[in-house]
Amino acid sequence: MDKFLIRGGKALRGKIAISGAKNSALPCLAAALLTPETVILHNVPYVKDLITQRRLLEDLGATVLTPELRTHKITASNIEIFEAPYELVKTMRASVLALGPLLARFGQAKVSLPGGCAIGTRPIDLHLKAFEKLGAVVSLEAGNVVARAPEGGLVGAEIYFEKVTVTGTENVMMAAVLAKGKTKIFNAAREPEIEDLAELLNKMGARIKGAGTETIEIEGVEGLNGAEHTIIPDRIETGTFIIAAAITNGEIEITGCRPDHLHAVIEKLRSAGVEIEELNQSTLLVKCSKNGLVAKDVTTEPHPLFPTDMQAQYMALMTQAEGVSIINETIFENRFMHASELIRMGANIQISGNKAIVRGKTNLAGAPVQASDLRASASLVLAGLCASGETLIDRVYHIDRGYENIVKKLSSVGAKIERITDSVATTA
Ligand code: UD1
């Protein structure tokens, strides 16, 4: 398994360009299953999860061409298989996003039930209940979710999500675009990725209103056409690099981003002493205040509040802030695995239920550590960048899932970071 070796303590300086949003590209690729015509997506990040999603589409029978590295031309005219197998779902839960489109267009879908993952149990019960509301019959057969639309297809309905779910909202939106009549989704997720998906679907001929608010209305249509769409910039990658500048006491210009997609993160970081200047609508200039960082509590919540996907990186930053900060994780029940690794590097963190109490400022010292999930790995990279000595991060396949070229991007602003390829493990 590949590792990252980081020699920390260097202030990062320069420019970093943001890639397309993984969490937007994943459902947009799945949306291409809704039409036999070609869907062209630009700014698809070159990360492992997107390679997996592409493989899923190809396994189902779609043709995916990449005329340029980050452009995908998807034609799903010959779909003969309606199943996402366990081998794919176990490596990437977002494969469940195939359910909605397959059910809507072909009236049937089978997706292996995702198990728990490192950050929690992560059920998909709310997706399934919503499909049932649209008239589907859903059963569990040998570890697979099997969903069938009624004769004549799905029928629009009123769906109230008892908990805000991002992929659940996306799945239902994709199922409802081809249903008969009107669907209303209440308590919908409001993430920018939902709006991006709705924009693509509307370009394909869908009639969706209200995406980005908590009530989404969808008027079903007979069929969808091809479309061309550019994926929004990744707000979590942006937030991670803001913290990279602040934690190393450096100065980074972050280009090609959407500051309006991360208000809560920017506001929280400013309150903790990070200087963030919006040079224009897509460029941020970030540096640490001369007075240093101050501890600020944070609670993760659905968009537009502070995202759970920035919690681990924020914890790394708080180890460098003066005072005590309480980090309250309300979205996933087991998302503090990075804490024990940060403690091994010298951080003072106490976990109590879904709260982490960080006492700073502590001097971090490099150590061998293990990445446990995607965002936890980012937090260890950030800690390694400000630690003295060498940090060796194992299991970086987690970070490869969602950060495009992170070694190259960080090296370009002066970080001492290299990938160590374990050829024995890689070929095994
Ligand atoms: C998406 C993001 C992930 C992010 C998360 C929360 C993608 C591909 N992934 O994941 O990066 O961390 O949103 O912002 O976009 N839940 C249920 N039943 C369900 C569905 C969800 O109980 O059927 C619970 C989950 O266990 C969790 C909460 O609802 O506690 C939110 O999960 P959800 O928004 O669905 O996360 P994902 O869509 O899986």
XYZ file of C-alpha atoms in Angstrom, residues 42-413:
372
model
C -16.394 18.649 -18.043
C -14.215 19.243 -14.979
C -14.653 15.676 -13.707
C -11.885 15.261 -11.113
C -9.321 12.566 -11.833
C -9.758 10.649 -8.573
C -10.308 6.998 -7.706
C -14.028 7.307 -6.888
C -14.731 8.680 -10.349
C -12.751 5.861 -11.955
C -14.930 3.449 -9.964
C -18.137 5.242 -10.981
C -17.049 5.145 -14.608
C -16.389 1.417 -14.296
C -19.858 0.921 -12.874
C -21.428 2.688 -15.879
C -19.314 0.614 -18.274
C -20.222 -2.630 -16.484
C -23.886 -1.729 -16.949
C -23.268 -1.341 -20.697
C -22.674 2.405 -21.117
C -19.878 3.753 -23.308
C -17.642 6.284 -21.584
C -15.128 8.202 -23.658
C -12.611 10.670 -22.300
C -11.537 12.904 -25.210
C -9.681 14.933 -22.600
C -8.566 13.831 -19.139
C -11.373 15.571 -17.243
C -14.105 15.318 -19.871
C -16.420 12.304 -19.894
C -18.724 11.545 -22.850
C -21.246 9.030 -21.612
C -23.727 7.199 -23.801
C -26.053 4.816 -22.008
C -27.957 3.531 -25.045
C -27.182 -0.150 -24.556
C -27.900 -0.836 -20.911
C -28.655 -4.516 -20.435
C -27.579 -5.049 -16.853
C -29.321 -3.265 -14.018
C -27.070 -4.252 -11.180
C -24.272 -2.625 -9.151
C -22.291 -5.534 -7.702
C -20.828 -5.775 -4.198
C -17.214 -5.441 -5.432
C -17.992 -1.891 -6.537
C -20.399 -0.863 -3.796
C -18.046 -1.995 -1.039
C -15.287 0.299 -2.327
C -17.620 3.207 -2.954
C -21.015 3.762 -1.360
C -21.916 6.311 -4.033
C -22.577 3.346 -6.365
C -26.048 3.370 -4.763
C -26.661 6.439 -6.941
C -27.281 4.016 -9.813
C -30.532 2.908 -8.142
C -32.628 6.003 -8.894
C -31.758 6.341 -12.613
C -32.018 2.583 -13.358
C -35.369 2.327 -11.620
C -36.697 5.409 -13.398
C -35.636 4.465 -16.908
C -35.725 0.666 -16.905
C -38.175 -0.037 -14.081
C -35.720 -2.239 -12.249
C -32.469 -2.003 -10.316
C -30.380 -4.212 -8.113
C -27.662 -2.750 -5.949
C -25.669 -4.566 -3.349
C -26.544 -3.162 0.061
C -23.598 -1.084 1.279
C -22.303 -2.278 4.594
C -21.135 0.000 7.367
C -18.036 2.006 6.673
C -15.301 3.402 8.844
C -17.255 6.546 9.703
C -20.496 4.848 10.711
C -23.308 2.479 9.762
C -24.553 4.706 6.907
C -27.850 3.029 6.012
C -29.840 3.791 2.824
C -33.264 3.151 4.363
C -34.436 6.682 3.540
C -33.605 6.226 -0.172
C -35.588 2.986 -0.203
C -38.625 4.370 1.635
C -38.741 7.213 -0.880
C -38.615 4.788 -3.837
C -41.546 2.925 -2.264
C -43.438 6.206 -2.063
C -42.911 6.525 -5.825
C -44.581 3.133 -6.217
C -41.538 0.853 -6.357
C -41.507 -2.529 -4.670
C -38.262 -2.844 -2.763
C -36.942 -6.095 -1.310
C -33.705 -7.378 0.135
C -32.412 -10.501 -1.632
C -29.095 -12.102 -0.679
C -27.531 -8.836 0.414
C -28.891 -6.914 -2.558
C -31.533 -4.235 -2.699
C -33.892 -5.154 -5.507
C -36.280 -2.436 -6.612
C -39.005 -2.734 -9.228
C -41.236 0.000 -10.581
C -44.939 -0.754 -11.012
C -46.368 -1.554 -14.445
C -46.356 1.776 -16.282
C -43.452 3.205 -14.276
C -42.898 5.254 -11.124
C -45.564 7.698 -10.010
C -44.869 11.135 -8.496
C -45.458 11.483 -4.745
C -44.827 13.696 -1.723
C -41.691 12.593 0.078
C -40.682 13.845 3.490
C -37.123 12.934 4.532
C -37.029 12.480 8.313
C -33.285 13.166 8.170
C -31.411 15.309 5.647
C -29.644 12.982 3.236
C -27.456 14.142 0.362
C -27.292 11.043 -1.825
C -30.861 10.174 -0.779
C -32.096 13.509 -2.172
C -30.049 12.956 -5.343
C -31.297 9.407 -5.838
C -34.924 10.430 -5.444
C -34.518 13.452 -7.684
C -33.138 11.152 -10.405
C -35.938 8.630 -9.892
C -38.655 11.286 -9.982
C -37.625 13.058 -13.200
C -39.165 10.287 -15.307
C -42.097 9.487 -12.948
C -45.676 10.257 -13.908
C -46.890 13.521 -12.415
C -45.435 15.682 -9.703
C -43.016 14.799 -6.885
C -42.329 17.065 -3.931
C -39.316 16.399 -1.711
C -39.548 17.985 1.743
C -36.547 18.417 4.049
C -34.287 17.942 1.025
C -30.516 18.348 1.315
C -29.392 21.806 0.159
C -25.761 21.107 -0.761
C -24.370 22.872 -3.869
C -23.914 19.388 -5.367
C -27.715 18.938 -5.336
C -28.101 22.183 -7.287
C -25.416 21.120 -9.732
C -27.128 17.794 -10.377
C -30.498 19.546 -10.831
C -28.909 21.938 -13.304
C -27.595 19.027 -15.366
C -30.956 17.199 -15.184
C -32.812 20.341 -16.302
C -30.404 20.692 -19.238
C -31.364 17.090 -20.074
C -35.018 18.165 -20.197
C -36.107 17.491 -16.609
C -38.421 19.932 -14.826
C -36.961 20.500 -11.368
C -37.584 23.577 -9.231
C -36.253 24.476 -5.815
C -32.967 22.506 -5.786
C -30.748 24.161 -3.171
C -33.770 24.829 -0.926
C -35.448 22.391 1.431
C -38.393 21.771 -0.876
C -37.783 20.432 -4.361
C -40.571 20.071 -6.917
C -40.201 17.771 -9.877
C -42.652 17.524 -12.753
C -42.058 14.162 -14.420
C -41.316 14.077 -18.166
C -41.570 11.271 -20.762
C -37.885 11.105 -21.612
C -34.592 12.956 -21.270
C -32.072 14.104 -23.845
C -28.291 14.469 -23.891
C -26.610 17.583 -22.453
C -23.264 19.196 -21.744
C -22.327 20.382 -18.282
C -19.331 21.575 -16.269
C -18.991 20.230 -12.710
C -18.684 22.831 -9.919
C -15.377 23.227 -8.041
C -14.785 21.030 -4.996
C -15.645 23.008 -1.862
C -14.068 20.456 0.480
C -10.778 20.480 -1.433
C -10.935 24.301 -1.239
C -11.488 24.192 2.530
C -8.639 21.706 2.943
C -6.177 23.999 1.142
C -7.365 27.031 3.132
C -6.383 25.084 6.244
C -3.081 24.008 4.628
C -2.140 27.688 4.243
C -3.232 28.558 7.782
C -1.710 25.573 9.582
C 1.720 26.129 7.991
C 1.586 29.875 8.541
C 1.951 30.321 4.812
C 0.130 32.242 2.109
C -1.771 30.501 -0.683
C -3.854 31.877 -3.519
C -6.623 29.391 -4.235
C -7.989 29.693 -7.774
C -10.975 28.216 -9.594
C -13.062 27.850 -6.436
C -16.563 28.943 -5.367
C -16.262 30.836 -2.050
C -20.067 31.179 -2.013
C -20.272 27.391 -1.547
C -18.323 27.464 1.696
C -19.552 30.454 3.649
C -19.800 28.585 6.947
C -16.251 27.225 6.635
C -14.802 30.608 5.681
C -16.645 32.371 8.522
C -15.531 29.799 11.106
C -11.916 29.931 9.953
C -11.926 33.737 9.971
C -13.217 33.705 13.544
C -10.312 31.403 14.452
C -7.792 33.885 13.044
C -7.321 32.780 9.454
C -7.137 35.717 7.064
C -9.210 34.927 3.996
C -9.559 37.547 1.313
C -11.909 37.071 -1.639
C -9.852 38.458 -4.532
C -12.732 37.761 -6.925
C -15.646 35.310 -7.297
C -13.335 32.359 -7.829
C -10.099 33.281 -6.040
C -9.175 33.362 -2.372
C -5.994 34.599 -0.757
C -5.347 32.849 2.547
C -2.842 33.514 5.311
C -2.649 33.134 9.054
C -3.216 36.223 11.181
C -0.102 37.722 12.813
C -1.666 37.084 16.216
C -1.930 33.354 15.554
C -4.913 31.033 15.749
C -7.536 31.021 18.488
C -9.671 28.030 19.470
C -13.289 28.138 18.264
C -15.964 25.502 18.793
C -17.674 23.973 15.810
C -20.709 21.788 15.174
C -21.118 19.862 11.928
C -24.532 20.204 10.302
C -26.111 19.836 6.860
C -25.423 22.598 4.321
C -25.370 25.598 4.533
C -23.806 25.042 7.976
C -20.367 23.592 8.743
C -19.833 20.346 6.749
C -18.873 17.060 8.385
C -16.431 16.616 5.486
C -14.324 19.481 6.937
C -14.415 18.312 10.552
C -11.212 16.247 10.514
C -9.199 18.985 8.812
C -10.585 21.555 11.272
C -9.486 19.347 14.168
C -5.913 19.339 12.826
C -6.052 23.144 12.684
C -7.389 23.434 16.227
C -4.323 21.608 17.570
C -2.464 24.781 16.514
C -4.917 27.258 18.078
C -4.573 28.812 21.535
C -7.287 27.599 23.904
C -9.882 24.849 24.090
C -12.189 24.016 21.215
C -15.110 21.620 21.265
C -15.850 19.858 18.013
C -19.342 18.434 17.897
C -19.975 15.843 15.154
C -23.698 15.461 14.537
C -23.805 13.751 11.132
C -21.814 10.524 11.514
C -21.469 8.561 14.739
C -17.886 7.401 14.365
C -15.994 10.125 12.615
C -13.140 10.805 15.029
C -10.646 8.142 13.985
C -8.117 10.774 13.001
C -8.077 11.962 16.639
C -6.059 8.989 17.916
C -3.513 9.484 15.138
C -3.264 13.220 15.873
C -2.731 12.333 19.549
C 0.169 10.095 18.503
C 1.690 13.191 16.904
C 1.393 15.107 20.165
C -2.099 16.649 20.018
C -4.131 16.990 23.187
C -7.577 15.677 22.244
C -10.197 14.025 24.398
C -13.188 12.252 22.869
C -16.448 12.182 24.730
C -19.313 10.683 22.721
C -19.785 12.801 19.624
C -17.614 15.614 20.986
C -13.881 16.088 20.662
C -12.191 18.503 23.039
C -8.996 19.892 21.590
C -6.551 21.767 23.827
C -4.000 23.872 21.998
C -1.589 24.923 21.041
C 0.536 21.764 20.931
C 3.705 21.211 19.004
C 3.143 18.262 16.720
C 5.975 15.863 15.990
C 6.086 13.624 12.933
C 5.188 9.942 13.435
C 4.018 6.936 11.434
C 0.213 7.217 11.236
C -2.629 5.457 9.462
C -5.353 7.005 7.343
C -8.789 5.575 8.144
C -11.068 7.382 5.705
C -10.932 10.079 3.056
C -11.199 13.239 5.166
C -9.255 11.734 8.074
C -6.344 11.249 5.666
C -6.528 14.918 4.713
C -6.334 15.873 8.375
C -3.197 13.749 8.832
C -1.589 15.372 5.785
C -2.328 18.801 7.296
C -0.911 17.742 10.661
C 2.186 16.344 8.929
C 2.713 19.633 7.099
C 3.027 21.573 10.352
C 4.731 18.872 12.444
C 8.436 18.797 13.094
C 10.308 15.885 11.541
C 8.893 13.160 9.317
C 5.330 11.901 9.131
C 4.675 8.665 7.297
C 1.003 8.221 6.402
C -0.075 4.698 5.586
C -3.198 3.653 3.599
C -3.288 6.742 1.424
C -5.619 4.929 -0.975
C -8.288 6.674 1.081
C -7.027 10.088 0.006
C -6.708 8.954 -3.629
C -10.486 8.432 -3.598
C -11.204 12.131 -3.430
C -8.211 14.479 -3.766
C -6.814 14.984 -7.265
C -3.011 15.146 -7.400
C -2.672 16.228 -3.784
C 1.061 15.478 -3.684
C 1.697 17.508 -6.825
C -0.513 20.389 -5.718
C 1.070 20.637 -2.263
C 4.599 20.249 -3.673
C 3.914 23.142 -6.050
C 3.455 25.451 -3.050
